[in-house]
XYZ file of C-alpha atoms in Angstrom:
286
model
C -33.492 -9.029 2.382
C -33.424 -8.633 6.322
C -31.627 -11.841 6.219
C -28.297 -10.250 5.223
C -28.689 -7.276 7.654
C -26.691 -8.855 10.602
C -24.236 -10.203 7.598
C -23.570 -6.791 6.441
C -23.558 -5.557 9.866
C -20.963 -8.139 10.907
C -18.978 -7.818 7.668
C -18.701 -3.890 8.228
C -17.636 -4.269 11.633
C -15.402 -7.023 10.896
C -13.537 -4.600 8.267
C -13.221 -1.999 11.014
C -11.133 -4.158 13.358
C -9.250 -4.838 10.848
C -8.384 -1.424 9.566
C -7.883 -0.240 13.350
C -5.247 -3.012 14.056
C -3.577 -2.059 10.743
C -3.469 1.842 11.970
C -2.492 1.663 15.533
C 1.301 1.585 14.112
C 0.676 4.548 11.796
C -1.468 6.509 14.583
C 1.203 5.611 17.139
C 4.024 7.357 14.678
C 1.974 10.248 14.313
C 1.653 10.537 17.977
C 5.073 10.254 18.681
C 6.197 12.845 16.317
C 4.634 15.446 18.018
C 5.372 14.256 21.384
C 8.016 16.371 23.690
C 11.104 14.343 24.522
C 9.834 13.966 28.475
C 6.508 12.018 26.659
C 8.029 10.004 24.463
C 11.298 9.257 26.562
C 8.714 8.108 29.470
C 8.187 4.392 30.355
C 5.413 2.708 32.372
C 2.287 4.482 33.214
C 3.838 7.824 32.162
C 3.436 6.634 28.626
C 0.249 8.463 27.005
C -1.152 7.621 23.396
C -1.623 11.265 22.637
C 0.841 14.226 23.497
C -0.203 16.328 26.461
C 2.067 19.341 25.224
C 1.937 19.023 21.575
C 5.210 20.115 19.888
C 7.429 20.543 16.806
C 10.606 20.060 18.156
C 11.330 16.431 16.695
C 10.650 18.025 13.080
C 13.084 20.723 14.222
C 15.527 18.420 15.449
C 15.977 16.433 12.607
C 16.100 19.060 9.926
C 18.811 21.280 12.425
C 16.341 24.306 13.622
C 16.458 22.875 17.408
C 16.708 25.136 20.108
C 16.037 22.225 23.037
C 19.154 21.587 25.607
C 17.291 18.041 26.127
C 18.632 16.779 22.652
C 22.048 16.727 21.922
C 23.063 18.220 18.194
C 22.874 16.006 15.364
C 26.174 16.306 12.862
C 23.838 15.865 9.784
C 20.354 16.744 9.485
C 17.459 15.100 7.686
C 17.396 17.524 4.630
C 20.274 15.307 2.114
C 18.955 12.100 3.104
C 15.196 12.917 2.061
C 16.679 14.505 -1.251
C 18.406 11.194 -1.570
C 15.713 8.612 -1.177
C 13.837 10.608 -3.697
C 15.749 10.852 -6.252
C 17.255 7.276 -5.795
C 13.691 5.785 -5.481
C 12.821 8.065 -8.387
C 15.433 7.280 -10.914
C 15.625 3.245 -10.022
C 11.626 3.316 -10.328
C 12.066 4.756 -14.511
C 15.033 2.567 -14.953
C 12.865 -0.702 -13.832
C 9.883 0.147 -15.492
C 11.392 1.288 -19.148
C 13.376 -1.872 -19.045
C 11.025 -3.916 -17.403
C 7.812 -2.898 -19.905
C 9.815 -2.576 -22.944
C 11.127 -6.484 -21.861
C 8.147 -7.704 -20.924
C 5.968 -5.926 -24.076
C 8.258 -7.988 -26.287
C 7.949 -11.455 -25.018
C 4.513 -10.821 -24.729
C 3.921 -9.801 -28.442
C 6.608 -11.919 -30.239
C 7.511 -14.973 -27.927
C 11.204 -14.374 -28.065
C 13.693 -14.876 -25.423
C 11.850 -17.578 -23.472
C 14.499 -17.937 -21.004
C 14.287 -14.294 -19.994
C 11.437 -14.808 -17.395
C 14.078 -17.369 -15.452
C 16.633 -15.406 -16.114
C 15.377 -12.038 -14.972
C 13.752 -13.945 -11.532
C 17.192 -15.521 -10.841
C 18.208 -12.118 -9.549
C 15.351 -12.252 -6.851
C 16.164 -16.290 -6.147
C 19.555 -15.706 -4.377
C 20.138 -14.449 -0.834
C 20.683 -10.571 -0.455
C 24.219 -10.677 0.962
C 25.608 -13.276 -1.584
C 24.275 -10.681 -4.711
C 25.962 -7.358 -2.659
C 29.119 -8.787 -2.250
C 30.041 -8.388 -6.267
C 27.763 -5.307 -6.544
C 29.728 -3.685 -3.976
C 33.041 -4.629 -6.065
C 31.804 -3.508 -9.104
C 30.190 -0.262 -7.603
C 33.945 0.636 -5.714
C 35.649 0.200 -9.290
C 33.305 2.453 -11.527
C 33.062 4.824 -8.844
C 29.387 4.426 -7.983
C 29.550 4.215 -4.450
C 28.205 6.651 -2.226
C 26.378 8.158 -5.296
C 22.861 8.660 -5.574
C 22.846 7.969 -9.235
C 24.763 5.012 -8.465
C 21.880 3.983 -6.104
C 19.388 4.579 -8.511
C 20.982 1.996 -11.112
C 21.484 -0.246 -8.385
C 17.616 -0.047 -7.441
C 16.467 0.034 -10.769
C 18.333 -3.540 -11.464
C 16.827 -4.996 -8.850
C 13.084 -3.952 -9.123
C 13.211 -4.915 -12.818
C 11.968 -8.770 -12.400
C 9.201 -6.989 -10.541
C 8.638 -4.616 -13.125
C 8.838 -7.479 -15.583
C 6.732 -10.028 -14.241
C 3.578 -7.208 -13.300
C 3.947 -6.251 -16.981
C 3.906 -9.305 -18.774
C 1.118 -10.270 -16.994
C -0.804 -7.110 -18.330
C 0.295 -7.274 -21.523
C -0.811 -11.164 -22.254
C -4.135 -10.046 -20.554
C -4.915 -7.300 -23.233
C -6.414 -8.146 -26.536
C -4.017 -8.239 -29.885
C -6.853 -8.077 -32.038
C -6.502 -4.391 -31.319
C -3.019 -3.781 -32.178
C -3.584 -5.761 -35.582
C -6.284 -3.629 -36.452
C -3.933 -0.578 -36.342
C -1.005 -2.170 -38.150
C -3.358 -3.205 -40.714
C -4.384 0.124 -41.058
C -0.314 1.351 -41.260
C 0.941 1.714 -38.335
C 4.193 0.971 -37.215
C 5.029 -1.452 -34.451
C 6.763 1.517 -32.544
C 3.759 3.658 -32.852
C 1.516 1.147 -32.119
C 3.075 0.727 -29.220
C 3.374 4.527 -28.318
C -0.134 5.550 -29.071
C -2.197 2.824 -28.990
C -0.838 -0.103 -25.884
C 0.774 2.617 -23.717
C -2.334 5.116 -23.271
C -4.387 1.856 -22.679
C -1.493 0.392 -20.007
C -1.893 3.833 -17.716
C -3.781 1.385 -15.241
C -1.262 -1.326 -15.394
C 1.420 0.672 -15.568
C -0.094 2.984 -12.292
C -0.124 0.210 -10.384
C 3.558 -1.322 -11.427
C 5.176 1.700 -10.491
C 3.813 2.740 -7.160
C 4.464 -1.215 -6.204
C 8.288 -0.764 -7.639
C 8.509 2.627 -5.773
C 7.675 1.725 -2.846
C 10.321 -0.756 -3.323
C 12.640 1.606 -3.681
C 11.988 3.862 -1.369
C 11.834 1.540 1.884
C 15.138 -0.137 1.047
C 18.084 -0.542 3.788
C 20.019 -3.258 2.340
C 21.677 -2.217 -0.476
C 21.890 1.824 0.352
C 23.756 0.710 3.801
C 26.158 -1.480 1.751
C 26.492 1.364 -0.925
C 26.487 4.711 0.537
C 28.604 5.829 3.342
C 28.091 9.238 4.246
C 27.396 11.789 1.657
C 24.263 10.216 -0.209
C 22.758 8.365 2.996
C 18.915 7.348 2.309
C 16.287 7.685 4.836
C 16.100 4.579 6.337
C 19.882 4.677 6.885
C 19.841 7.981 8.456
C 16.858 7.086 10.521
C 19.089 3.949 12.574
C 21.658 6.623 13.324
C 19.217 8.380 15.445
C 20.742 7.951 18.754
C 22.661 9.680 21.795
C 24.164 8.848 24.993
C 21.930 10.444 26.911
C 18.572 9.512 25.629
C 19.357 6.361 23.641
C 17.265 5.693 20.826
C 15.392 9.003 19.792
C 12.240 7.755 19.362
C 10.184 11.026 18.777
C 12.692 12.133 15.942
C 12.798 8.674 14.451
C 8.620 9.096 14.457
C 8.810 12.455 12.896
C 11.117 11.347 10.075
C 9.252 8.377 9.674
C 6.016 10.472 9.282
C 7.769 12.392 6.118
C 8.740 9.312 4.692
C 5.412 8.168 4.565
C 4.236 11.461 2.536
C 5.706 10.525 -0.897
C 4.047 7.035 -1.345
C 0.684 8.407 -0.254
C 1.109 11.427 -2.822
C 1.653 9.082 -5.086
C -0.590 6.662 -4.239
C -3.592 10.000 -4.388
C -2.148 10.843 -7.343
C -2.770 7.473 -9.079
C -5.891 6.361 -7.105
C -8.309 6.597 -10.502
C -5.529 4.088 -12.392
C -4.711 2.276 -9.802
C -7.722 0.251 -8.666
C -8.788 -0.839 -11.851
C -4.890 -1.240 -12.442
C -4.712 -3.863 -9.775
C -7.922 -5.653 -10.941
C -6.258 -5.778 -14.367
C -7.161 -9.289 -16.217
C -8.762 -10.567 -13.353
C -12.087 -11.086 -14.795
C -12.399 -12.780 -18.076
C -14.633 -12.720 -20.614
């Protein structure tokens, strides 16, 4: 028993390291948001980790309540671009997982369609640029560009193989034996399906969409090829953070980067009792 005391000790210590390499980017955000723009403009040995004159001003700057002569005015503020990542993130995230469970359920349960897999994968196969080129034509002829529900279609295409693949791999991991036993009883295939594989998917199906939102929500790509001015996201609006005077604005960059991190966490808080056993899913067998 003593034996594994340094092993435990090492392991735990080991794990620390870890997790405070993988926070110094996230603790350096936070720091910065809150930061005045003489900190976080400052180079050299003027550069502190923590702000000596803590502030809101780079949360005020960004959403247009900025009274500082330091920062010059910005000619949209944060406000549409949040609204937009959320609702595009939010919309392509039910698109990819209706489609993608309701695919995946089928080939799972009736083998049809074997080709599907491939074909649905294909999307992910070629490079970025040489798929936006005809989504941008098609988008500028139905009208779709610059739209958030146009973004959310867009997303919700392109998360499905993801959707798909997480799915499939649930569904061919839970016994049939179950669903037989209910359709022996009467049931329907559509309410077996509803009452029965659904409620006992909540894990898998946890998991699948905070991975496919996340997706979503961090995008650049395809909502700087598809949105110009009106329906920005937020990691468009956050590159457009600049001036003359002060160059990249770091501080409100770190502020609006410390909101965007709110809705995955929410999520992610929201979820945490589906999604651990969600991601372990199938991966021990009987």
């Amino acid at each position: 028993m003593n034996r594994s005391i340094p092993f435990e000790i090492f392991r735990y210590a080991a794990i620390l390291l870890a997790l405070s390499v993988t926070l110094i980017p996230t603790l350096w955000m936070a720091s910065m948001a809150f930061k005045p723009i003489a900190e976080w403009s400052a180079t050299g040995a003027d550069l502190t980790w923590w702000p000596k004159a803590p502030t809101l001003d780079n949360f005020r700057f960004i959403f247009g309540t900025s009274t500082s002569d330091l920062i010059v005015a910005l000619d949209r503020t944060a406000g549409k671009p949040i609204l937009s990542s959320l609702l595009s993130a939010v919309f392509g995230t039910i698109i990819a997982m209706v489609c993608g469970t309701s695919a995946a359920y089928g080939l799972s349960r009736f083998g049809s369609g074997q080709n599907l897999p491939l074909a649905l994968i294909q999307l992910r196969l070629f490079p970025p640029m040489a798929v936006m080129i005809p989504v941008m034509i098609m988008s500028a002829f139905f009208g779709l560009v610059d739209t958030w529900w146009g973004l959310a279609l867009i997303y919700g295409i392109v998360t499905l193989p993801f959707a798909f693949w997480l799915m499939k791999t649930f569904f061919d991991d839970m016994p049939r034996e179950i669903e037989d036993a209910a359709l022996v009883e009467g049931c329907s295939r559509m309410r077996v399906f509803m009452k029965i594989t659904l409620p006992m998917m909540r894990p898998a199906l946890a998991s699948s969409a905070l991975f496919v939102f996340i997706l979503n929500w961090s995008d650049y790509l395809i909502a700087l090829l598809l949105t110009t001015r009106e329906w920005v996201t937020i990691p468009v609006y956050m590159a457009s953070l600049s001036s003359s005077m002060t160059g990249q604005l770091y501080g409100a960059k770190a502020a609006l980067g410390l909101i965007a991190a709110v809705p995955p966490v929410i999520m992610g808080i929201a979820i945490q009792k589906h999604l651990v056993r969600g991601l372990t899913f199938g991966a021990l067998k009987q």
